[in-house]
Amino acid sequence: KQFTKCKLSDELKDMNGHGGITLAEWICIIFHMSGYDTETVVSNNGNREYGLFQINNKIWCRDNENLQSRNICDISCDKFLDDDLTDDKMCAKKILDKEGIDYWLAHKPLCSEKLEQWQCEKW
């Protein structure tokens, strides 16, 4: 599913402030990682990254490509490609708690300042 900034802001509002990260930061990260598209799969150094949050199959989820995954989120990676963001958010929060926001490489260079553009206007 292709989200818009405002629709995604609505879906992710419960993540605002989790681990000290604002909703605008999440929206910015997701834009740069997956373009707000839940069906994004990227192959990267022999691993695959899935969905809005680009969660990888080496550590966080399991797929047919990597049965040795640590699968910390205890989930099949393809669950991150559907329209239900509940499991995506759960796993992203777990990643944030364990790895910190720099797990998402877009954060530091692109999403740590000038965040006004990532806010949805209707608030």
Coordinates of N, CA and C in Angstrom, one line a residue:
K1 N 0.8 -1.2 0.0 CA 0.0 0.0 0.0 C 0.9 1.2 0.0
Q2 N 0.5 2.2 -0.8 CA 1.2 3.4 -0.9 C 0.5 4.5 0.0
F3 N 1.2 4.9 1.1 CA 0.6 5.8 2.0 C 0.9 7.3 1.6
T4 N 0.1 8.2 2.1 CA 0.5 9.6 2.0 C 1.1 10.0 3.3
K5 N 1.7 11.1 3.4 CA 2.3 11.6 4.7 C 1.2 11.7 5.8
C6 N 0.1 12.3 5.4 CA -0.9 12.5 6.5 C -1.6 11.2 6.9
K7 N -1.8 10.3 5.9 CA -2.4 9.0 6.3 C -1.5 8.2 7.2
L8 N -0.2 8.2 6.8 CA 0.8 7.5 7.6 C 0.9 8.1 9.0
S9 N 0.9 9.4 9.1 CA 1.0 10.1 10.4 C -0.2 9.6 11.3
D10 N -1.3 9.4 10.7 CA -2.5 9.0 11.4 C -2.2 7.5 12.0
E11 N -1.7 6.7 11.1 CA -1.5 5.3 11.5 C -0.4 5.1 12.5
L12 N 0.6 6.1 12.5 CA 1.8 5.9 13.4 C 1.7 6.8 14.6
K13 N 0.6 7.5 14.9 CA 0.6 8.5 16.0 C 0.9 7.9 17.3
D14 N 0.7 6.6 17.5 CA 1.0 6.0 18.8 C 2.5 5.8 19.0
M15 N 3.3 6.0 17.9 CA 4.7 5.9 18.1 C 5.4 7.2 18.4
N16 N 4.6 8.3 18.4 CA 5.2 9.6 18.7 C 5.7 9.6 20.1
G17 N 7.0 10.0 20.3 CA 7.6 10.1 21.6 C 8.2 8.8 22.1
H18 N 7.9 7.6 21.5 CA 8.5 6.4 21.9 C 10.0 6.4 21.8
G19 N 10.7 6.2 22.8 CA 12.2 6.3 22.8 C 12.7 7.7 22.5
G20 N 11.9 8.7 22.7 CA 12.3 10.1 22.4 C 12.3 10.5 21.0
I21 N 11.7 9.6 20.1 CA 11.6 9.9 18.7 C 10.2 10.5 18.4
T22 N 10.2 11.6 17.7 CA 9.0 12.2 17.3 C 8.3 11.6 16.1
L23 N 7.0 11.8 15.9 CA 6.3 11.3 14.7 C 7.0 11.9 13.5
A24 N 7.3 13.2 13.5 CA 8.0 13.8 12.3 C 9.3 13.0 11.9
E25 N 10.0 12.6 12.9 CA 11.3 11.9 12.6 C 10.9 10.5 11.9
W26 N 9.9 9.8 12.5 CA 9.5 8.5 11.9 C 9.1 8.7 10.4
I27 N 8.2 9.7 10.2 CA 7.7 10.0 8.9 C 8.9 10.3 7.9
C28 N 9.8 11.0 8.3 CA 11.0 11.3 7.5 C 11.8 10.1 7.2
I29 N 12.1 9.3 8.2 CA 12.8 8.0 8.1 C 12.1 7.1 7.1
I30 N 10.8 6.9 7.2 CA 10.1 6.0 6.4 C 10.1 6.6 4.9
F31 N 9.9 7.9 4.8 CA 10.0 8.4 3.4 C 11.3 8.0 2.7
H32 N 12.4 8.2 3.4 CA 13.7 7.9 2.8 C 14.0 6.4 2.7
M33 N 13.5 5.6 3.6 CA 13.7 4.2 3.5 C 12.9 3.5 2.5
S34 N 11.6 3.8 2.4 CA 10.7 3.1 1.6 C 9.7 3.9 0.8
G35 N 9.8 5.2 0.9 CA 8.8 6.1 0.1 C 7.4 5.9 0.5
Y36 N 7.1 5.5 1.8 CA 5.8 5.3 2.3 C 5.1 4.1 1.6
D37 N 5.8 3.2 1.0 CA 5.2 2.0 0.3 C 5.5 0.8 1.2
T38 N 4.4 0.1 1.6 CA 4.5 -1.1 2.5 C 5.1 -2.2 1.7
E39 N 5.1 -2.2 0.4 CA 5.6 -3.4 -0.4 C 7.0 -3.3 -0.8
T40 N 7.7 -2.4 -0.2 CA 9.2 -2.2 -0.5 C 10.0 -3.3 0.0
V41 N 10.8 -4.0 -0.8 CA 11.8 -5.0 -0.4 C 13.1 -4.6 -1.1
V42 N 14.1 -4.5 -0.3 CA 15.4 -4.1 -0.8 C 16.5 -5.1 -0.4
S43 N 17.2 -5.6 -1.4 CA 18.3 -6.5 -1.1 C 19.6 -5.7 -0.9
N44 N 20.3 -6.0 0.2 CA 21.3 -5.2 0.7 C 22.4 -6.1 1.3
N45 N 23.6 -6.2 0.7 CA 24.7 -7.1 1.3 C 24.2 -8.5 1.6
G46 N 23.4 -9.1 0.7 CA 23.0 -10.5 0.9 C 21.9 -10.6 1.9
N47 N 21.4 -9.5 2.5 CA 20.2 -9.5 3.3 C 19.1 -8.8 2.6
R48 N 17.9 -9.0 3.1 CA 16.7 -8.3 2.5 C 16.1 -7.5 3.6
E49 N 15.6 -6.3 3.2 CA 14.9 -5.4 4.2 C 13.5 -5.2 3.7
Y50 N 12.5 -5.2 4.6 CA 11.1 -5.3 4.3 C 10.3 -4.2 4.8
G51 N 9.4 -3.7 3.9 CA 8.3 -2.8 4.4 C 8.7 -1.4 4.6
L52 N 7.7 -0.7 5.2 CA 7.9 0.7 5.5 C 9.2 1.0 6.3
F53 N 9.5 0.2 7.3 CA 10.6 0.4 8.2 C 11.9 -0.3 7.7
Q54 N 11.8 -1.0 6.6 CA 13.0 -1.7 6.1 C 13.6 -2.6 7.1
I55 N 12.9 -3.5 7.7 CA 13.3 -4.4 8.7 C 14.0 -5.6 8.1
N56 N 15.2 -6.0 8.6 CA 16.0 -7.0 7.9 C 15.8 -8.4 8.3
N57 N 16.1 -9.3 7.4 CA 15.8 -10.7 7.6 C 17.0 -11.4 8.2
K58 N 18.0 -10.7 8.6 CA 19.2 -11.3 9.3 C 19.0 -11.4 10.8
I59 N 18.3 -10.4 11.3 CA 18.2 -10.3 12.8 C 16.7 -10.2 13.2
W60 N 15.9 -9.5 12.5 CA 14.6 -9.2 13.1 C 13.4 -10.0 12.6
C61 N 13.4 -10.5 11.4 CA 12.3 -11.4 10.9 C 12.9 -12.5 10.1
R62 N 12.0 -13.5 9.7 CA 12.5 -14.7 9.0 C 11.8 -14.8 7.7
D63 N 12.6 -15.2 6.6 CA 12.0 -15.4 5.3 C 12.7 -16.7 4.7
N64 N 12.3 -17.0 3.5 CA 12.9 -18.2 2.9 C 14.3 -18.1 2.5
E65 N 14.8 -16.8 2.4 CA 16.2 -16.5 2.0 C 17.1 -16.7 3.2
N66 N 16.7 -16.6 4.4 CA 17.6 -16.6 5.5 C 16.9 -17.4 6.7
L67 N 17.0 -18.7 6.7 CA 16.3 -19.5 7.7 C 17.1 -19.4 9.0
Q68 N 18.3 -18.9 8.9 CA 19.2 -18.7 10.1 C 19.0 -17.4 10.9
S69 N 18.0 -16.7 10.4 CA 17.7 -15.4 11.1 C 17.5 -15.5 12.6
R70 N 18.0 -14.5 13.3 CA 17.8 -14.5 14.8 C 16.3 -14.3 15.1
N71 N 15.6 -13.6 14.1 CA 14.1 -13.5 14.2 C 13.7 -12.9 15.5
I72 N 14.3 -11.8 16.0 CA 14.0 -11.3 17.3 C 12.5 -10.8 17.4
C73 N 11.9 -10.4 16.3 CA 10.5 -10.0 16.4 C 9.6 -11.1 16.2
D74 N 10.1 -12.3 16.0 CA 9.3 -13.6 16.0 C 8.2 -13.5 15.0
I75 N 8.6 -13.2 13.7 CA 7.6 -12.9 12.7 C 8.2 -13.3 11.3
S76 N 7.3 -13.6 10.4 CA 7.7 -13.8 9.0 C 7.8 -12.4 8.4
C77 N 8.9 -12.2 7.6 CA 9.2 -10.9 7.0 C 8.1 -10.4 6.1
D78 N 7.3 -11.3 5.5 CA 6.3 -10.8 4.5 C 5.1 -10.1 5.3
K79 N 5.0 -10.3 6.6 CA 4.0 -9.6 7.3 C 4.2 -8.1 7.3
F80 N 5.5 -7.7 7.0 CA 5.8 -6.2 6.9 C 5.4 -5.6 5.6
L81 N 4.8 -6.4 4.7 CA 4.5 -6.0 3.4 C 3.0 -5.7 3.2
D82 N 2.2 -6.0 4.2 CA 0.7 -5.9 4.1 C 0.3 -4.5 4.6
D83 N -1.0 -4.3 4.6 CA -1.5 -2.9 5.0 C -1.7 -2.8 6.5
D84 N -1.6 -3.9 7.3 CA -1.7 -3.8 8.7 C -0.4 -3.5 9.4
L85 N -0.3 -2.3 9.9 CA 1.0 -1.8 10.4 C 1.3 -2.2 11.9
T86 N 0.3 -2.9 12.5 CA 0.5 -3.3 13.9 C 1.8 -4.0 14.2
D87 N 2.1 -5.0 13.4 CA 3.3 -5.8 13.6 C 4.6 -5.0 13.2
D88 N 4.4 -4.2 12.2 CA 5.6 -3.4 11.8 C 6.0 -2.4 12.9
K89 N 5.0 -1.8 13.5 CA 5.2 -0.8 14.6 C 5.8 -1.6 15.8
M90 N 5.3 -2.7 16.1 CA 5.8 -3.5 17.3 C 7.3 -3.8 17.1
C91 N 7.7 -4.3 15.9 CA 9.0 -4.6 15.6 C 9.9 -3.4 15.6
A92 N 9.4 -2.3 15.0 CA 10.2 -1.1 14.9 C 10.5 -0.5 16.3
K93 N 9.6 -0.6 17.2 CA 9.8 -0.2 18.6 C 10.8 -1.0 19.2
K94 N 10.8 -2.3 19.0 CA 11.8 -3.3 19.5 C 13.2 -2.9 19.0
I95 N 13.3 -2.7 17.7 CA 14.6 -2.3 17.1 C 15.1 -1.0 17.8
L96 N 14.2 0.0 17.9 CA 14.5 1.3 18.5 C 15.0 1.1 19.9
D97 N 14.4 0.2 20.7 CA 14.7 0.0 22.1 C 16.1 -0.7 22.2
K98 N 16.4 -1.6 21.3 CA 17.6 -2.4 21.3 C 18.8 -1.7 20.6
E99 N 18.5 -1.1 19.5 CA 19.6 -0.6 18.6 C 19.7 0.9 18.6
G100 N 18.6 1.6 19.0 CA 18.6 3.0 18.9 C 18.2 3.5 17.5
I101 N 17.9 4.8 17.3 CA 17.4 5.3 16.1 C 18.4 5.2 14.9
D102 N 19.7 5.1 15.2 CA 20.7 5.0 14.2 C 20.7 3.7 13.4
Y103 N 19.9 2.8 13.8 CA 19.6 1.6 13.0 C 19.2 2.0 11.6
W104 N 18.3 3.1 11.6 CA 17.9 3.6 10.3 C 18.8 4.7 9.9
L105 N 19.6 4.3 8.9 CA 20.8 5.2 8.5 C 20.3 6.6 8.0
A106 N 19.1 6.7 7.5 CA 18.6 8.0 7.1 C 18.5 9.0 8.2
H107 N 18.4 8.5 9.4 CA 18.0 9.4 10.5 C 19.0 10.6 10.7
K108 N 20.3 10.2 10.9 CA 21.2 11.2 11.3 C 21.4 12.3 10.2
P109 N 21.7 11.9 8.9 CA 21.9 12.9 7.9 C 20.7 13.6 7.4
L110 N 19.5 13.0 7.5 CA 18.3 13.5 6.8 C 17.2 13.9 7.7
C111 N 17.1 13.3 8.9 CA 15.9 13.4 9.7 C 16.2 13.9 11.1
S112 N 17.3 14.5 11.4 CA 17.5 15.0 12.8 C 17.3 16.5 13.0
E113 N 17.0 17.2 11.9 CA 16.7 18.6 12.0 C 15.8 19.0 10.9
K114 N 15.3 20.3 10.9 CA 14.3 20.8 9.9 C 13.2 19.8 9.6
L115 N 12.5 19.5 10.7 CA 11.5 18.4 10.6 C 10.1 18.9 10.3
E116 N 9.9 20.3 10.1 CA 8.6 20.8 9.9 C 7.9 20.2 8.7
Q117 N 8.7 20.0 7.6 CA 8.1 19.5 6.4 C 7.5 18.1 6.5
W118 N 7.9 17.4 7.6 CA 7.4 16.0 7.7 C 6.1 16.0 8.6
Q119 N 5.7 17.1 9.1 CA 4.5 17.1 9.8 C 3.3 17.3 8.9
C120 N 2.2 16.6 9.3 CA 1.0 16.7 8.5 C 0.3 18.0 8.9
E121 N -0.1 18.7 7.9 CA -0.6 20.1 8.1 C -1.9 20.2 8.9
K122 N -2.7 19.1 8.9 CA -4.0 19.2 9.5 C -4.0 19.3 11.0
W123 N -2.9 19.2 11.6 CA -2.9 19.3 13.1 C -2.7 20.7 13.5

